[in-house]
Amino acid sequence: MTDIALRKTASWRDYYEMCKPRVVMMMVLTSIIGMFLAVPGMVPIDILLWGNTGIALVASAGAVINHLIDYRVDTVMQRTLKRPIPQGKVTPTQALLFACTICLTGMAILLFLVNPLSAWLTLASFVGYAIIYTGYLKRATPQNIVIGGLSGAMPPLLGWTAVTGSIDSGGLLLVLIIFAWTPPHFWPLAIHRKRDYAKTDIPMLPVTHGDAITKLHILLYTIIMVIVSILP
């Protein structure tokens, strides 16, 4: 298929899908929660608007990079087979340019309209997810989702720092709660999709250690999450 044909078949919906909108909306929600927990009163409207816009754009860029790095794997897994890049609707080059554009836009918003600390923490989260987790950890260790989950747990702290301009214990506690929640949220899906992961040689915990060990880990992290959630 030629680039011209690809451009004709690609639509805004394909780019929107690569942004993983439901995941990004959940991240924005936790960012908003972090903002409102950071201050006793109302969050400034400009910070609420621009902070979450910048975070959403950079998070969307990370999702697009995830699609880009994983597109060969996506052609094998039933759950991801119909994504835009495996379907030939968007080329890898187009995906990369789109990711760079929205990442730079989001970073500019955070740097100039929010504060530098929030911007750099958001960039660190982007690198952690898109580069370190997707590009390396996912294929390197059964604990990939645990280590890489730190990036996905960052949005409450990003919202917190957008308002306060500082890293405080309250924001870090919110990160810890979501960090502990991530494995028991993700591993049941990994059990369900174990055959797909096995075909792609991705060492998810159910593939390498079996369902029983994975369920034990789910229980342990659920207990940790409950304990962390009731910390003062």
PDB file of C-alpha atoms in Angstrom, residues 15-197:
ATOM      1  CA  TYR A  15      -5.004   9.157  15.607  1.00  0.00           C
ATOM      2  CA  TYR A  16      -7.493   9.540  18.443  1.00  0.00           C
ATOM      3  CA  GLU A  17      -7.462   5.763  18.998  1.00  0.00           C
ATOM      4  CA  MET A  18      -3.659   5.708  19.199  1.00  0.00           C
ATOM      5  CA  CYS A  19      -3.895   8.235  22.062  1.00  0.00           C
ATOM      6  CA  LYS A  20      -5.699   5.599  24.188  1.00  0.00           C
ATOM      7  CA  PRO A  21      -8.358   8.142  25.221  1.00  0.00           C
ATOM      8  CA  ARG A  22      -9.948   6.067  27.983  1.00  0.00           C
ATOM      9  CA  VAL A  23      -6.589   5.525  29.671  1.00  0.00           C
ATOM     10  CA  VAL A  24      -5.688   9.200  29.294  1.00  0.00           C
ATOM     11  CA  MET A  25      -9.060  10.284  30.702  1.00  0.00           C
ATOM     12  CA  MET A  26      -8.422   8.124  33.756  1.00  0.00           C
ATOM     13  CA  MET A  27      -4.986   9.719  34.145  1.00  0.00           C
ATOM     14  CA  VAL A  28      -6.503  13.195  33.885  1.00  0.00           C
ATOM     15  CA  LEU A  29      -9.097  12.248  36.494  1.00  0.00           C
ATOM     16  CA  THR A  30      -6.386  11.216  38.956  1.00  0.00           C
ATOM     17  CA  SER A  31      -4.468  14.395  38.120  1.00  0.00           C
ATOM     18  CA  ILE A  32      -7.554  16.464  38.957  1.00  0.00           C
ATOM     19  CA  ILE A  33      -7.929  14.565  42.234  1.00  0.00           C
ATOM     20  CA  GLY A  34      -4.298  15.359  43.036  1.00  0.00           C
ATOM     21  CA  MET A  35      -4.915  19.044  42.310  1.00  0.00           C
ATOM     22  CA  PHE A  36      -7.924  19.314  44.612  1.00  0.00           C
ATOM     23  CA  LEU A  37      -6.248  17.377  47.418  1.00  0.00           C
ATOM     24  CA  ALA A  38      -3.196  19.641  47.214  1.00  0.00           C
ATOM     25  CA  VAL A  39      -5.005  22.815  48.304  1.00  0.00           C
ATOM     26  CA  PRO A  40      -7.789  23.517  50.828  1.00  0.00           C
ATOM     27  CA  GLY A  41      -9.765  25.732  48.463  1.00  0.00           C
ATOM     28  CA  MET A  42     -10.546  25.933  44.769  1.00  0.00           C
ATOM     29  CA  VAL A  43      -7.843  25.063  42.258  1.00  0.00           C
ATOM     30  CA  PRO A  44      -7.038  28.080  40.043  1.00  0.00           C
ATOM     31  CA  ILE A  45      -9.005  27.695  36.820  1.00  0.00           C
ATOM     32  CA  ASP A  46      -5.997  28.348  34.575  1.00  0.00           C
ATOM     33  CA  ILE A  47      -3.951  25.640  36.324  1.00  0.00           C
ATOM     34  CA  LEU A  48      -6.898  23.237  36.201  1.00  0.00           C
ATOM     35  CA  LEU A  49      -7.327  23.825  32.477  1.00  0.00           C
ATOM     36  CA  TRP A  50      -3.756  24.132  31.212  1.00  0.00           C
ATOM     37  CA  GLY A  51      -2.235  21.660  33.654  1.00  0.00           C
ATOM     38  CA  ASN A  52      -4.552  18.845  32.642  1.00  0.00           C
ATOM     39  CA  THR A  53      -4.370  19.771  28.964  1.00  0.00           C
ATOM     40  CA  GLY A  54      -0.582  19.534  29.025  1.00  0.00           C
ATOM     41  CA  ILE A  55      -0.604  16.291  31.005  1.00  0.00           C
ATOM     42  CA  ALA A  56      -3.189  14.782  28.643  1.00  0.00           C
ATOM     43  CA  LEU A  57      -1.185  15.703  25.544  1.00  0.00           C
ATOM     44  CA  VAL A  58       2.078  14.246  26.857  1.00  0.00           C
ATOM     45  CA  ALA A  59       0.281  11.119  28.092  1.00  0.00           C
ATOM     46  CA  SER A  60      -1.325  10.751  24.661  1.00  0.00           C
ATOM     47  CA  ALA A  61       2.100  11.030  23.057  1.00  0.00           C
ATOM     48  CA  GLY A  62       3.311   8.191  25.274  1.00  0.00           C
ATOM     49  CA  ALA A  63       0.361   6.085  24.152  1.00  0.00           C
ATOM     50  CA  VAL A  64       1.186   6.730  20.493  1.00  0.00           C
ATOM     51  CA  ILE A  65       4.818   5.723  21.061  1.00  0.00           C
ATOM     52  CA  ASN A  66       3.508   2.555  22.711  1.00  0.00           C
ATOM     53  CA  HIS A  67       1.524   1.815  19.535  1.00  0.00           C
ATOM     54  CA  LEU A  68       4.608   2.537  17.442  1.00  0.00           C
ATOM     55  CA  ILE A  69       7.041   0.328  19.365  1.00  0.00           C
ATOM     56  CA  ASP A  70       4.544  -2.512  19.734  1.00  0.00           C
ATOM     57  CA  TYR A  71       3.027  -2.523  16.262  1.00  0.00           C
ATOM     58  CA  ARG A  72       4.707  -5.791  15.215  1.00  0.00           C
ATOM     59  CA  VAL A  73       3.519  -7.449  18.421  1.00  0.00           C
ATOM     60  CA  ASP A  74       0.059  -5.990  17.832  1.00  0.00           C
ATOM     61  CA  THR A  75      -0.226  -7.904  14.556  1.00  0.00           C
ATOM     62  CA  VAL A  76      -0.054 -11.174  16.516  1.00  0.00           C
ATOM     63  CA  MET A  77      -2.345 -10.426  19.468  1.00  0.00           C
ATOM     64  CA  GLN A  78      -6.099 -10.639  18.878  1.00  0.00           C
ATOM     65  CA  ARG A  79      -6.791  -7.740  21.266  1.00  0.00           C
ATOM     66  CA  THR A  80      -4.569  -5.333  19.334  1.00  0.00           C
ATOM     67  CA  LEU A  81      -4.728  -6.657  15.780  1.00  0.00           C
ATOM     68  CA  LYS A  82      -7.081  -3.917  14.588  1.00  0.00           C
ATOM     69  CA  ARG A  83      -5.037  -0.977  15.845  1.00  0.00           C
ATOM     70  CA  PRO A  84      -4.303   1.706  13.208  1.00  0.00           C
ATOM     71  CA  ILE A  85      -0.640   0.875  12.519  1.00  0.00           C
ATOM     72  CA  PRO A  86      -1.066  -2.921  12.134  1.00  0.00           C
ATOM     73  CA  GLN A  87      -4.074  -2.236   9.901  1.00  0.00           C
ATOM     74  CA  GLY A  88      -1.955   0.024   7.675  1.00  0.00           C
ATOM     75  CA  LYS A  89      -4.098   3.093   8.313  1.00  0.00           C
ATOM     76  CA  VAL A  90      -1.216   5.063   9.851  1.00  0.00           C
ATOM     77  CA  THR A  91       2.466   4.621   8.984  1.00  0.00           C
ATOM     78  CA  PRO A  92       5.127   4.411  11.716  1.00  0.00           C
ATOM     79  CA  THR A  93       6.553   7.721  10.462  1.00  0.00           C
ATOM     80  CA  GLN A  94       3.177   9.421  10.720  1.00  0.00           C
ATOM     81  CA  ALA A  95       2.714   8.029  14.228  1.00  0.00           C
ATOM     82  CA  LEU A  96       6.144   9.292  15.313  1.00  0.00           C
ATOM     83  CA  LEU A  97       5.530  12.782  13.920  1.00  0.00           C
ATOM     84  CA  PHE A  98       2.137  12.923  15.608  1.00  0.00           C
ATOM     85  CA  ALA A  99       3.612  11.811  18.945  1.00  0.00           C
ATOM     86  CA  CYS A 100       6.397  14.398  18.750  1.00  0.00           C
ATOM     87  CA  THR A 101       3.937  17.159  17.881  1.00  0.00           C
ATOM     88  CA  ILE A 102       1.544  16.562  20.756  1.00  0.00           C
ATOM     89  CA  CYS A 103       4.386  15.864  23.216  1.00  0.00           C
ATOM     90  CA  LEU A 104       6.126  19.146  22.404  1.00  0.00           C
ATOM     91  CA  THR A 105       2.816  21.011  22.563  1.00  0.00           C
ATOM     92  CA  GLY A 106       2.008  19.521  25.954  1.00  0.00           C
ATOM     93  CA  MET A 107       5.492  20.277  27.294  1.00  0.00           C
ATOM     94  CA  ALA A 108       5.284  23.890  26.092  1.00  0.00           C
ATOM     95  CA  ILE A 109       1.941  24.322  27.849  1.00  0.00           C
ATOM     96  CA  LEU A 110       3.306  22.911  31.104  1.00  0.00           C
ATOM     97  CA  LEU A 111       6.563  24.859  30.958  1.00  0.00           C
ATOM     98  CA  PHE A 112       5.117  28.257  30.122  1.00  0.00           C
ATOM     99  CA  LEU A 113       1.576  28.148  31.517  1.00  0.00           C
ATOM    100  CA  VAL A 114       1.945  25.913  34.589  1.00  0.00           C
ATOM    101  CA  ASN A 115       5.416  25.417  36.128  1.00  0.00           C
ATOM    102  CA  PRO A 116       8.732  23.758  35.206  1.00  0.00           C
ATOM    103  CA  LEU A 117       8.595  21.101  37.954  1.00  0.00           C
ATOM    104  CA  SER A 118       5.272  19.788  36.700  1.00  0.00           C
ATOM    105  CA  ALA A 119       6.609  19.820  33.135  1.00  0.00           C
ATOM    106  CA  TRP A 120       9.775  17.861  33.907  1.00  0.00           C
ATOM    107  CA  LEU A 121       7.952  15.312  36.059  1.00  0.00           C
ATOM    108  CA  THR A 122       5.470  14.797  33.228  1.00  0.00           C
ATOM    109  CA  LEU A 123       8.338  14.300  30.789  1.00  0.00           C
ATOM    110  CA  ALA A 124       9.942  11.794  33.172  1.00  0.00           C
ATOM    111  CA  SER A 125       6.658   9.890  33.288  1.00  0.00           C
ATOM    112  CA  PHE A 126       6.530   9.912  29.482  1.00  0.00           C
ATOM    113  CA  VAL A 127      10.068   8.527  29.209  1.00  0.00           C
ATOM    114  CA  GLY A 128       9.360   5.924  31.879  1.00  0.00           C
ATOM    115  CA  TYR A 129       6.297   4.594  30.088  1.00  0.00           C
ATOM    116  CA  ALA A 130       7.055   5.065  26.400  1.00  0.00           C
ATOM    117  CA  ILE A 131      10.785   4.329  26.387  1.00  0.00           C
ATOM    118  CA  ILE A 132      11.783   2.384  29.506  1.00  0.00           C
ATOM    119  CA  TYR A 133       8.629   0.270  29.973  1.00  0.00           C
ATOM    120  CA  THR A 134       7.437  -0.198  26.387  1.00  0.00           C
ATOM    121  CA  GLY A 135      10.879  -0.284  24.792  1.00  0.00           C
ATOM    122  CA  TYR A 136      12.700  -2.417  27.363  1.00  0.00           C
ATOM    123  CA  LEU A 137      10.997  -3.641  30.550  1.00  0.00           C
ATOM    124  CA  LYS A 138       7.966  -5.143  28.837  1.00  0.00           C
ATOM    125  CA  ARG A 139      10.203  -7.665  27.080  1.00  0.00           C
ATOM    126  CA  ALA A 140      12.835  -8.031  29.793  1.00  0.00           C
ATOM    127  CA  THR A 141      11.175  -9.166  33.033  1.00  0.00           C
ATOM    128  CA  PRO A 142       7.948 -10.699  34.401  1.00  0.00           C
ATOM    129  CA  GLN A 143       7.898  -7.788  36.852  1.00  0.00           C
ATOM    130  CA  ASN A 144       7.552  -5.366  33.944  1.00  0.00           C
ATOM    131  CA  ILE A 145       4.170  -4.023  35.027  1.00  0.00           C
ATOM    132  CA  VAL A 146       5.365  -3.516  38.606  1.00  0.00           C
ATOM    133  CA  ILE A 147       8.445  -1.491  37.708  1.00  0.00           C
ATOM    134  CA  GLY A 148       6.832   0.265  34.769  1.00  0.00           C
ATOM    135  CA  GLY A 149       3.703   0.951  36.808  1.00  0.00           C
ATOM    136  CA  LEU A 150       5.451   3.853  38.504  1.00  0.00           C
ATOM    137  CA  SER A 151       5.000   5.965  35.379  1.00  0.00           C
ATOM    138  CA  GLY A 152       1.285   5.250  35.263  1.00  0.00           C
ATOM    139  CA  ALA A 153       0.992   6.144  38.948  1.00  0.00           C
ATOM    140  CA  MET A 154       2.428   9.635  38.487  1.00  0.00           C
ATOM    141  CA  PRO A 155      -0.638  11.713  37.413  1.00  0.00           C
ATOM    142  CA  PRO A 156      -1.837  12.577  40.958  1.00  0.00           C
ATOM    143  CA  LEU A 157       1.629  13.940  41.732  1.00  0.00           C
ATOM    144  CA  LEU A 158       1.672  15.809  38.420  1.00  0.00           C
ATOM    145  CA  GLY A 159      -1.618  17.454  39.347  1.00  0.00           C
ATOM    146  CA  TRP A 160      -0.343  18.146  42.856  1.00  0.00           C
ATOM    147  CA  THR A 161       2.841  19.827  41.646  1.00  0.00           C
ATOM    148  CA  ALA A 162       0.927  21.780  38.993  1.00  0.00           C
ATOM    149  CA  VAL A 163      -0.878  23.535  41.846  1.00  0.00           C
ATOM    150  CA  THR A 164       1.824  23.713  44.515  1.00  0.00           C
ATOM    151  CA  GLY A 165       5.041  23.794  42.500  1.00  0.00           C
ATOM    152  CA  SER A 166       6.563  21.341  44.986  1.00  0.00           C
ATOM    153  CA  ILE A 167       6.755  17.620  45.773  1.00  0.00           C
ATOM    154  CA  ASP A 168       5.024  16.858  49.066  1.00  0.00           C
ATOM    155  CA  SER A 169       4.251  13.717  51.056  1.00  0.00           C
ATOM    156  CA  GLY A 170       0.548  13.882  50.164  1.00  0.00           C
ATOM    157  CA  GLY A 171       1.285  13.723  46.454  1.00  0.00           C
ATOM    158  CA  LEU A 172       3.755  10.885  46.924  1.00  0.00           C
ATOM    159  CA  LEU A 173       1.188   8.893  48.924  1.00  0.00           C
ATOM    160  CA  LEU A 174      -1.278   9.168  46.038  1.00  0.00           C
ATOM    161  CA  VAL A 175       1.403   7.806  43.704  1.00  0.00           C
ATOM    162  CA  LEU A 176       2.016   4.899  46.068  1.00  0.00           C
ATOM    163  CA  ILE A 177      -1.691   4.007  46.155  1.00  0.00           C
ATOM    164  CA  ILE A 178      -1.977   3.814  42.365  1.00  0.00           C
ATOM    165  CA  PHE A 179       1.398   2.059  42.122  1.00  0.00           C
ATOM    166  CA  ALA A 180       0.088  -0.697  44.424  1.00  0.00           C
ATOM    167  CA  TRP A 181      -3.230  -0.815  42.529  1.00  0.00           C
ATOM    168  CA  THR A 182      -1.664  -1.313  39.093  1.00  0.00           C
ATOM    169  CA  PRO A 183      -0.515  -4.984  39.307  1.00  0.00           C
ATOM    170  CA  PRO A 184      -3.836  -6.388  40.619  1.00  0.00           C
ATOM    171  CA  HIS A 185      -5.602  -4.342  37.949  1.00  0.00           C
ATOM    172  CA  PHE A 186      -3.414  -5.505  35.052  1.00  0.00           C
ATOM    173  CA  TRP A 187      -2.504  -9.114  35.876  1.00  0.00           C
ATOM    174  CA  PRO A 188      -6.077 -10.498  35.572  1.00  0.00           C
ATOM    175  CA  LEU A 189      -6.078  -9.203  31.984  1.00  0.00           C
ATOM    176  CA  ALA A 190      -2.679 -10.827  31.469  1.00  0.00           C
ATOM    177  CA  ILE A 191      -4.103 -14.149  32.693  1.00  0.00           C
ATOM    178  CA  HIS A 192      -6.991 -13.816  30.270  1.00  0.00           C
ATOM    179  CA  ARG A 193      -4.624 -12.977  27.387  1.00  0.00           C
ATOM    180  CA  LYS A 194      -1.864 -15.407  28.391  1.00  0.00           C
ATOM    181  CA  ARG A 195      -1.816 -17.268  25.068  1.00  0.00           C
ATOM    182  CA  ASP A 196      -1.443 -14.034  23.116  1.00  0.00           C
ATOM    183  CA  TYR A 197       1.480 -12.936  25.283  1.00  0.00           C
TER     184      TYR A 197
END
